[in-house]
XYZ file of C-alpha atoms in Angstrom:
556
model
C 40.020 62.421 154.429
C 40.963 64.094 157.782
C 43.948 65.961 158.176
C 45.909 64.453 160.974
C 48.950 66.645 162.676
C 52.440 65.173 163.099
C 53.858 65.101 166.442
C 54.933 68.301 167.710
C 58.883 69.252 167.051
C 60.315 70.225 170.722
C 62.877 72.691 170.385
C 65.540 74.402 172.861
C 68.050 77.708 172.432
C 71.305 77.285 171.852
C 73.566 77.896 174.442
C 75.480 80.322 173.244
C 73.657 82.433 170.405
C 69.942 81.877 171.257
C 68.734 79.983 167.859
C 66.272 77.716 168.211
C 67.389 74.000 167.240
C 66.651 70.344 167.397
C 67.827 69.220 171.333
C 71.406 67.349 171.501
C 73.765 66.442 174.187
C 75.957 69.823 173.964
C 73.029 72.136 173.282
C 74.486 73.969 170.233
C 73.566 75.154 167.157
C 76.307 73.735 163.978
C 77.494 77.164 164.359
C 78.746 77.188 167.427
C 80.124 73.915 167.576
C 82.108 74.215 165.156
C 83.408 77.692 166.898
C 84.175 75.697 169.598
C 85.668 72.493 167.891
C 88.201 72.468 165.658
C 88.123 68.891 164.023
C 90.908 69.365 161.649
C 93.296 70.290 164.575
C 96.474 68.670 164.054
C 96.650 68.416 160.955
C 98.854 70.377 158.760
C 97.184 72.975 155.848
C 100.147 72.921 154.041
C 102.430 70.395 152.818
C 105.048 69.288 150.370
C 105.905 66.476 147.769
C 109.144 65.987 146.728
C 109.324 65.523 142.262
C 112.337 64.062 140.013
C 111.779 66.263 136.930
C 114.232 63.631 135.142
C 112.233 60.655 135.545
C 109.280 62.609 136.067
C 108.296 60.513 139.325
C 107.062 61.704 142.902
C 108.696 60.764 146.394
C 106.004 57.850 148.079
C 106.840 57.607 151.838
C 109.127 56.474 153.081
C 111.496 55.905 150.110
C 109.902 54.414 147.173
C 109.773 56.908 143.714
C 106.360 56.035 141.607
C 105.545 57.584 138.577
C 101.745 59.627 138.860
C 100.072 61.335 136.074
C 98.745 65.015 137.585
C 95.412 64.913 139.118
C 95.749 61.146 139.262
C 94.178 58.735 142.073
C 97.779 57.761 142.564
C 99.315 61.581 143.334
C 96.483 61.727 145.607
C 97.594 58.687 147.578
C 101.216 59.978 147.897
C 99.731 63.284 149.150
C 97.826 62.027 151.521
C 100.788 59.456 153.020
C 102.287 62.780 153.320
C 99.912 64.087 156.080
C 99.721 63.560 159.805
C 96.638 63.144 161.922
C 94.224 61.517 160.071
C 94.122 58.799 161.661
C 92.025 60.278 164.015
C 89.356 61.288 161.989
C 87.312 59.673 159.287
C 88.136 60.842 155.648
C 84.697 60.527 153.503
C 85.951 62.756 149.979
C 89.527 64.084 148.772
C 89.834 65.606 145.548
C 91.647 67.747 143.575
C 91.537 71.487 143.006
C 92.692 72.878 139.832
C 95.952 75.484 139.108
C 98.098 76.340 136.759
C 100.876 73.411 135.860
C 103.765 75.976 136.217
C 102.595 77.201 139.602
C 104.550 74.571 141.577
C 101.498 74.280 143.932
C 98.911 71.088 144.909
C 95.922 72.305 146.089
C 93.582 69.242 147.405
C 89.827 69.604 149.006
C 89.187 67.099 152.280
C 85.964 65.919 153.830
C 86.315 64.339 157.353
C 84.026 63.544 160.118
C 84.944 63.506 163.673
C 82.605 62.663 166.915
C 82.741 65.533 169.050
C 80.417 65.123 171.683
C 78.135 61.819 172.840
C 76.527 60.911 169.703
C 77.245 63.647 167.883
C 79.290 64.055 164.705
C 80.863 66.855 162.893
C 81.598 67.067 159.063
C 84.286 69.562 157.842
C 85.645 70.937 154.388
C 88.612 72.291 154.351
C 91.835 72.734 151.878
C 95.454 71.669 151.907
C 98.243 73.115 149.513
C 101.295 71.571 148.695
C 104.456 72.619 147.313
C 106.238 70.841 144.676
C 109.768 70.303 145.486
C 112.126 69.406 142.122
C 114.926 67.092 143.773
C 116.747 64.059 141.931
C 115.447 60.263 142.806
C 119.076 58.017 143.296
C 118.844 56.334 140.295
C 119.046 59.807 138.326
C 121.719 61.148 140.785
C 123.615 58.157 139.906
C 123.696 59.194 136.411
C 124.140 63.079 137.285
C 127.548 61.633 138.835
C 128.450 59.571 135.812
C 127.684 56.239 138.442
C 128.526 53.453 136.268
C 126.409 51.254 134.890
C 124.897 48.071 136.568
C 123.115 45.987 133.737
C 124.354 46.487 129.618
C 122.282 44.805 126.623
C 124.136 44.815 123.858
C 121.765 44.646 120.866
C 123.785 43.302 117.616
C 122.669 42.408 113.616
C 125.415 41.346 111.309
C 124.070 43.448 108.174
C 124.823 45.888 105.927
C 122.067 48.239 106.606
C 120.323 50.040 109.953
C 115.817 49.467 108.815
C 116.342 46.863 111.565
C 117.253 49.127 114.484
C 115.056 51.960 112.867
C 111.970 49.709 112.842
C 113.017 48.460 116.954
C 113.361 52.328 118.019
C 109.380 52.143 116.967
C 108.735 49.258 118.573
C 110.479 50.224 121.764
C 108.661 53.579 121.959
C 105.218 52.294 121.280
C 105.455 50.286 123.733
C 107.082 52.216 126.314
C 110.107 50.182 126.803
C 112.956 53.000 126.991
C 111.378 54.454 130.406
C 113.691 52.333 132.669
C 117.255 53.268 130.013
C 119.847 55.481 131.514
C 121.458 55.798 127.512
C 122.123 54.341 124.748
C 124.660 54.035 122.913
C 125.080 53.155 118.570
C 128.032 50.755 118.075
C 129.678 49.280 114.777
C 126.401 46.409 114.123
C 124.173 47.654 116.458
C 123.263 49.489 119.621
C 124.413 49.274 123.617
C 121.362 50.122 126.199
C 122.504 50.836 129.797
C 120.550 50.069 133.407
C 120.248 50.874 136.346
C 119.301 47.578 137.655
C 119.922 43.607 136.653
C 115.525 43.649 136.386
C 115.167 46.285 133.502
C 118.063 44.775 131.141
C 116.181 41.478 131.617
C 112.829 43.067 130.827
C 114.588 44.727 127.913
C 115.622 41.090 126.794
C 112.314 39.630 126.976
C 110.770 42.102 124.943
C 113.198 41.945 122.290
C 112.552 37.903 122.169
C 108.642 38.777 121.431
C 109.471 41.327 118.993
C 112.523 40.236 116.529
C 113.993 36.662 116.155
C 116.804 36.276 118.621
C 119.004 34.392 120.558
C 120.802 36.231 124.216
C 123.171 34.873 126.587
C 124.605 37.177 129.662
C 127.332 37.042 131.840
C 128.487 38.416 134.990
C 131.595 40.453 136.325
C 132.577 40.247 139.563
C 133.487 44.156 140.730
C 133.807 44.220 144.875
C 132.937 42.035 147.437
C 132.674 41.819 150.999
C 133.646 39.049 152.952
C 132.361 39.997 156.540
C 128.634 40.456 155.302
C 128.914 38.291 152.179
C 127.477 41.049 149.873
C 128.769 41.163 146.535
C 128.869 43.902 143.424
C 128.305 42.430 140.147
C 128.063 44.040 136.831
C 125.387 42.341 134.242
C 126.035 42.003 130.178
C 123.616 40.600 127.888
C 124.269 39.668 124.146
C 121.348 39.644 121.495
C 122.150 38.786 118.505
C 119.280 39.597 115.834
C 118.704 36.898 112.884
C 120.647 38.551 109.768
C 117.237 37.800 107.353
C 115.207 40.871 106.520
C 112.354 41.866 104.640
C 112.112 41.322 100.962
C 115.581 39.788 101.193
C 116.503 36.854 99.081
C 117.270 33.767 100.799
C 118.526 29.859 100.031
C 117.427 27.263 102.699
C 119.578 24.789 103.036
C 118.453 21.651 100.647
C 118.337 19.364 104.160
C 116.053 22.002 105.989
C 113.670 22.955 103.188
C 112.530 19.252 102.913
C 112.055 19.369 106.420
C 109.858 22.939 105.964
C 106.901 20.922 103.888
C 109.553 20.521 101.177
C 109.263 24.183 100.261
C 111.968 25.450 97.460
C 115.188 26.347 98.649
C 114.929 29.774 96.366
C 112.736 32.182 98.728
C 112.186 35.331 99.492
C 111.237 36.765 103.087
C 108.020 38.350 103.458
C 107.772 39.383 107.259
C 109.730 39.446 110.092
C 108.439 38.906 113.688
C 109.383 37.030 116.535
C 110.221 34.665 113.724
C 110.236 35.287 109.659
C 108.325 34.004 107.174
C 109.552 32.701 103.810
C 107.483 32.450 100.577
C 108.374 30.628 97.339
C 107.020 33.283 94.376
C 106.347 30.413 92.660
C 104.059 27.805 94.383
C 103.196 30.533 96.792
C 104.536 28.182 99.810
C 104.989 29.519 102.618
C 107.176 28.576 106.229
C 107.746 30.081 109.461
C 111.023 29.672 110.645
C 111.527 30.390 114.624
C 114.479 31.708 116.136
C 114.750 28.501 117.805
C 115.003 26.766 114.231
C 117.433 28.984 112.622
C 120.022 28.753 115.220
C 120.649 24.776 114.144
C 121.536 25.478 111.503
C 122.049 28.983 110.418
C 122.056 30.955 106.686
C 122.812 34.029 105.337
C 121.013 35.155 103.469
C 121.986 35.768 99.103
C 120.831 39.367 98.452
C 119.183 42.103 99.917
C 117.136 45.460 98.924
C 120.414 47.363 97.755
C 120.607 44.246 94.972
C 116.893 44.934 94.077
C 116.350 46.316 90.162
C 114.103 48.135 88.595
C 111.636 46.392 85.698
C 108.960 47.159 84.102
C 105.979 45.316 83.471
C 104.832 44.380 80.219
C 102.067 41.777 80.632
C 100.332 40.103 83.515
C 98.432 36.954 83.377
C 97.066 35.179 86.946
C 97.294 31.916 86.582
C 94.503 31.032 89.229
C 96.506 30.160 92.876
C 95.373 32.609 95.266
C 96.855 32.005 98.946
C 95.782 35.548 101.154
C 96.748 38.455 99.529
C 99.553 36.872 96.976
C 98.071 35.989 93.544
C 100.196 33.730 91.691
C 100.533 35.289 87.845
C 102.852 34.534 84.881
C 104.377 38.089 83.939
C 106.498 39.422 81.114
C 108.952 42.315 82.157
C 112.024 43.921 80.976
C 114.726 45.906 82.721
C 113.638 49.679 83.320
C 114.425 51.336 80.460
C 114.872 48.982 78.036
C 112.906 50.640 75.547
C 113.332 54.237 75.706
C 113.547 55.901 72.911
C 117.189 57.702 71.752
C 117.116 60.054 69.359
C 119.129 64.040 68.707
C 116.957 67.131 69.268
C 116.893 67.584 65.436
C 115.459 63.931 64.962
C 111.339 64.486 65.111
C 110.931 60.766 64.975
C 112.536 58.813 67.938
C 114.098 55.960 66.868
C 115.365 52.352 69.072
C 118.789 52.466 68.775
C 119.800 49.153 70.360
C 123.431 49.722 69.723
C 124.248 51.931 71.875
C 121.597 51.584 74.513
C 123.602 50.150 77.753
C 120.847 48.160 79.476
C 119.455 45.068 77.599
C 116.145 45.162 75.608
C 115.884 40.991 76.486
C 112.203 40.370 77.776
C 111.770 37.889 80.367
C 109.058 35.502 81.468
C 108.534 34.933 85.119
C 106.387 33.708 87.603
C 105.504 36.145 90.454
C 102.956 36.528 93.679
C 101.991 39.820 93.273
C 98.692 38.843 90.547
C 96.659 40.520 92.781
C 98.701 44.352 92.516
C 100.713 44.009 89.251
C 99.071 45.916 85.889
C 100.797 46.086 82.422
C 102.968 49.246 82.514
C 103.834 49.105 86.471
C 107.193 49.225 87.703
C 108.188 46.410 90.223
C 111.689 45.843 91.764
C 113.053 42.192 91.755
C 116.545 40.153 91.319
C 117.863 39.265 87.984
C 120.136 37.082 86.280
C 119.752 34.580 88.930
C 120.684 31.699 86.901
C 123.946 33.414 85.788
C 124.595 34.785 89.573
C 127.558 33.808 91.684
C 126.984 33.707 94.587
C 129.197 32.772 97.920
C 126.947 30.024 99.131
C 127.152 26.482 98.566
C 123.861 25.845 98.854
C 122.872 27.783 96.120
C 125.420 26.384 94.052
C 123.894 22.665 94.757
C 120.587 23.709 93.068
C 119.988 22.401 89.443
C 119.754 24.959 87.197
C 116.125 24.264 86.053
C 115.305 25.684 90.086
C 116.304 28.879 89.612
C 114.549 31.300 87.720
C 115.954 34.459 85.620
C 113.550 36.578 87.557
C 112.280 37.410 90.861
C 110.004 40.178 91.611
C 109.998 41.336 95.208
C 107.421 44.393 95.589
C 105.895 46.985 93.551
C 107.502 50.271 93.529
C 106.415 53.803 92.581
C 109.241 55.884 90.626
C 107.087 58.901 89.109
C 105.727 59.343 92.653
C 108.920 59.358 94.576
C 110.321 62.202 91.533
C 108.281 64.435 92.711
C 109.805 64.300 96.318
C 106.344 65.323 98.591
C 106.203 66.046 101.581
C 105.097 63.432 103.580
C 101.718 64.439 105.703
C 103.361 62.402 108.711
C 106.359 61.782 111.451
C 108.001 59.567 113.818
C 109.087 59.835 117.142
C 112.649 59.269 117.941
C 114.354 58.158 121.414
C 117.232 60.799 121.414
C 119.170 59.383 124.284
C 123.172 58.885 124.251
C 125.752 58.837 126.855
C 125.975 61.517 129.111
C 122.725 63.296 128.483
C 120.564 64.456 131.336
C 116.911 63.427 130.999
C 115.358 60.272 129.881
C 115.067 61.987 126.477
C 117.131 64.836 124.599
C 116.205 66.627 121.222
C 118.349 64.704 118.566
C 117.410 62.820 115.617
C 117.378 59.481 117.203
C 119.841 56.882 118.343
C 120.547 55.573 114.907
C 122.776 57.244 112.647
C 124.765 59.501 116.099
C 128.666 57.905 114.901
C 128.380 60.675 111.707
C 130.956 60.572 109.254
C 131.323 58.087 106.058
C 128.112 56.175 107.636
C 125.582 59.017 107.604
C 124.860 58.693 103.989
C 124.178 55.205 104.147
C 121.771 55.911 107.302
C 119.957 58.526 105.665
C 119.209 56.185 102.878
C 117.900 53.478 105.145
C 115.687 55.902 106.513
C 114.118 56.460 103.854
C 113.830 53.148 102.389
C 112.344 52.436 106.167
C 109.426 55.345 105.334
C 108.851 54.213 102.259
C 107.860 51.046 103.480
C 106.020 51.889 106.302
C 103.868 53.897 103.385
C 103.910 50.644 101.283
C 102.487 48.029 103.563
C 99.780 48.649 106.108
C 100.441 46.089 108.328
C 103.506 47.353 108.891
C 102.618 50.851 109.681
C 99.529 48.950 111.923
C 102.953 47.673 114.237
C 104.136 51.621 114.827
C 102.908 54.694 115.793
C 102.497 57.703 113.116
C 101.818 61.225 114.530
C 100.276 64.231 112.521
C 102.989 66.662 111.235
C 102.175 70.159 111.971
C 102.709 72.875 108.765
C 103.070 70.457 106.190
C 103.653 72.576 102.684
C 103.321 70.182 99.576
C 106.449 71.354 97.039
C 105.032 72.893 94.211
C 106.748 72.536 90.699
C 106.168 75.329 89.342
C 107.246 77.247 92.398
C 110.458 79.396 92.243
C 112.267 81.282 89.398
C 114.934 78.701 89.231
C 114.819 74.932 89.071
C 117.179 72.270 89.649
C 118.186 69.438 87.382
C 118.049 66.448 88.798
C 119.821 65.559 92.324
C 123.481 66.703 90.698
C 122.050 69.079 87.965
C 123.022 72.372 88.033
C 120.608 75.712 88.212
C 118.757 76.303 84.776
C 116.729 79.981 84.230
C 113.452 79.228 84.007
C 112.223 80.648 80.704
C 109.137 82.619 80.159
C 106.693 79.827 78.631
C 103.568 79.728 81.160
C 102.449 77.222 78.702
C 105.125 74.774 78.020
C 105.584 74.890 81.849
C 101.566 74.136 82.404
C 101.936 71.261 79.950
C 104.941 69.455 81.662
C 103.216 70.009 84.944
C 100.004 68.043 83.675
C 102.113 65.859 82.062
C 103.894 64.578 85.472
C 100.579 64.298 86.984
C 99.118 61.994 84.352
C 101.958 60.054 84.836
C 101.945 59.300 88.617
C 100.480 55.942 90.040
C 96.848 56.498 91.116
C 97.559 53.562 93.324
C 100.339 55.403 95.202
C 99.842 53.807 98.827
C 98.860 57.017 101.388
C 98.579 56.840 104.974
C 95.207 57.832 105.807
C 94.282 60.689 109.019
C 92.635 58.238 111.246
C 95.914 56.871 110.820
C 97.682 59.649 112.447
C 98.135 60.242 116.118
C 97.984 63.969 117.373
C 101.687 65.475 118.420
C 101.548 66.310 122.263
C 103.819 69.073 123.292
C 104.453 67.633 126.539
C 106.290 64.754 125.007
C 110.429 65.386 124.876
C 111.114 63.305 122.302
C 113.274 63.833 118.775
C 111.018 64.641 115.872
C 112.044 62.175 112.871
C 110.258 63.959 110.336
C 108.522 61.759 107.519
C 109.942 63.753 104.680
């Protein structure tokens, strides 16, 4: 094959430094053009973007606050909205250069092309810096000045207890809802969240509605108007009142409704609460869904709730075949917790049943329960008792017959030896740590439940825990939250320390010198404890991020 030659490359020297190059209209080399254009003249190498460090959101031109991530595709719009001139060139590639967070500086790399001459362009790299300038957006100079507020939700559940409001804090924070509050505030039944602006409360409504079974109404209050321009200044209220039915609470339908629920038995028990709550009949294992719609017709308390609950113990289980999703209907036989402890002196060998003097009753009872599937002979489960002797203020209890309402109900399972031995929980929840008067959309307190203090705070504490324990009870539960790794988690050791305490109210007791009395109590607790103890698995857990300002609610 012959070797042909391409055509021959003509070539001229550039004006100005003598290089040979390709011919073009100005006769340069890229050198010397760009020495002699400038293509990023007029516009600015340095700039500046103006930051809210309350709400955390950047200044876009001409007056609108967004909120950008760092090195996101929307900071790099608002930096570029912030430069003049390039409108007159053609921007191919902008992109962010990397420095240190605390350095207050934006540094951003720009490609642009320009035609300089008759059919010829010019491509340029070149770098902008900006500086970060901390300022206050008007909404949080509004709150600097103690502005008052525009929109208040008032957030109310006529109950005895606070697992309601600790569950919504969750909610809200999982789902980001608290971003638009200026505070919140805890009140008598509930809690008071403050906006900015009529849109936000409403959002705050509608979220609530998917979340909880509710029913909201608002009103308006006229503060200032103006009768030249016809502009007026309202302020915006909105009341949501929360269903009074909780979990594992016991409730009586009235007779009317319940044969309009698939005739379902008036005696229930709720099982979960959503945007409405279901009820389930231990017995038949019928279930309903009652709507927030529903319950409003014709409303009902309900007859007990988990302070009422008691402990028994389980002393045979036998299913009886009905299986309906997870709940297993069995007939069980249980007594009160400690029924049948043994009483006996320190001189007595042989412990004896002394049934005179015990003080809880040794009756065994026969029940029918749902929880076949979980229940084993020797488990503790908590449940109501003495129904059928119970007084209770509600008339349509008092309408049942007598051969409806059993002796027993069991509720859940429960895990005393576990919860003796008071571990340290491997996990934590956020908290939104916002009140009144604090700058920030967060601060560093324990949450917004349980702020009042004083004769309340014990009751709080114990509804926090009774809230842990059942997000560690039921999965789907926990599935609803977010639960975040806890960082130096110790497990309490028994044996630990040269001087143990008695019992919540005992007093200090010298630990005596017996390595192997101590060893054998120690293996004796552990045989004891549940193997089944629900535990909240690491892919669970979500890692803790620093960056986050939120009140640590620790799981323990």
């Amino acid at each position: 094959m012959e070797f042909v030659p391409g055509p021959a490359v003509h070539r001229v020297l550039c004006a100005d430094c003598g290089t040979p190059i390709v011919p073009n209209s100005a006769n340069l080399c890229v050198a010397c053009l760009r020495n002699t254009v400038d293509i990023t003249e007029g516009i600015p190498k340095q700039s500046s973007v103006s930051f809210c460090r309350n709400c955390e959101r950047f200044l876009s031109p001409p007056q609108s606050w967004t909120l950008a991530r760092p090195e996101s595709q929307e900071l790099l719009a608002i930096c570029l909205k912030r430069l003049k001139g390039l409108k007159t060139v053609r921007l191919t590639e902008a992109h962010f250069i990397w420095t240190e967070p605390h350095s207050k500086r934006l540094r951003v790399s720009l490609t642009i092309q320009k035609e300089v001459l008759t059919s010829t362009i010019l491509e340029q790299i070149f770098e902008i810096e900006y500086l970060v300038q901390h300022g206050q957006c008007p909404d949080c100079t509004k709150l600097a000045a103690k502005n008052t507020w525009k929109a208040l939700v008032q957030v109310r559940q006529k109950v005895s207890h606070k697992r309601t409001f600790l569950y919504l804090e969750q909610l809200i924070l999982k789902h980001g809802t608290q971003k638009d509050t200026i505070s919140v505030k805890e009140v008598r039944d509930g809690l008071d969240f403050f906006y900015s602006q009529r849109s936000h409360a409403i959002k705050m409504v509608e979220f609530l509605a998917g979340v909880v079974p509710v029913r909201s109404k608002g009103s308006e209050q006229l503060l200032s108007t103006d009768t030249h321009s016809g502009t007026a200044n309202y302020k915006f209220t909105y009341s949501v009142e929360i269903v009074p039915i909780c979990k594992d609470d016991l409730v009586c339908i009235p007779p009317k409704q319940a044969r309009q629920l698939s005739n379902i038995s008036p005696l229930t028990i709720c099982t979960r609460v959503g945007n409405s709550f279901q009820l389930l009949d231990p017995a038949t294992l019928q279930t309903c869904e009652i709507s927030a719609q529903v319950y409003w017709r014709a409303p009902f308390a309900s007859l007990a709730t988990v302070t009422d609950l008691v402990e028994f113990t389980i002393l045979d289980v036998e299913p009886s075949g009905t299986v309906r999703g997870k709940w297993v209907s069995a007939d069980a036989q249980v007594a009160m917790s400690g029924a049948f402890k043994s009483h006996g002196s320190y001189d007595d060998q042989d412990a004896i049943m002394d049934h005179e003097s015990s003080s809880v009753s040794t009756q065994i009872f026969h029940t029918r329960t749902h929880l076949g599937a979980i229940l084993q002979p020797g488990d503790t489960a908590l449940g109501y008792h003495h129904l059928s002797n119970a007084n209770f203020n509600s008339d349509d209890f008092s309408s049942l017959p007598s051969s409806r309402i059993p002796d027993i109900i069991l509720v859940k399972k429960t895990y005393p030896n576990r919860r003796k031995k008071n571990k340290t929980r491997n996990w934590k929840l956020r908290s939104i740590a916002k009140e009144a008067g604090e700058e920030g959309e967060t601060g560093a307190g324990r949450g917004v439940v349980g702020r009042m203090g004083g004769r309340d705070q014990k009751k709080v504490e114990e509804d926090y825990e009774l809230f842990l324990r059942d997000l560690e009870e039921d999965p789907e539960l926990r599935g609803t939250v977010n639960l975040y790794a806890a960082k130096d988690t110790k497990m309490r050791d028994a044996t630990d320390g040269a001087r143990k305490k008695g019992g919540q109210y005992g007093m200090d007791v010298d630990e005596m010198d017996t390595s192997n009395t101590t060893v054998a109590n120690v293996d004796q607790q552990d045989a004891e404890e549940e193997t089944d103890f629900p535990t909240v698995k690491l892919e669970e857990l979500l890692e803790e991020f620093d960056e986050m300002t939120l009140g640590d609610s620790e799981g323990s």
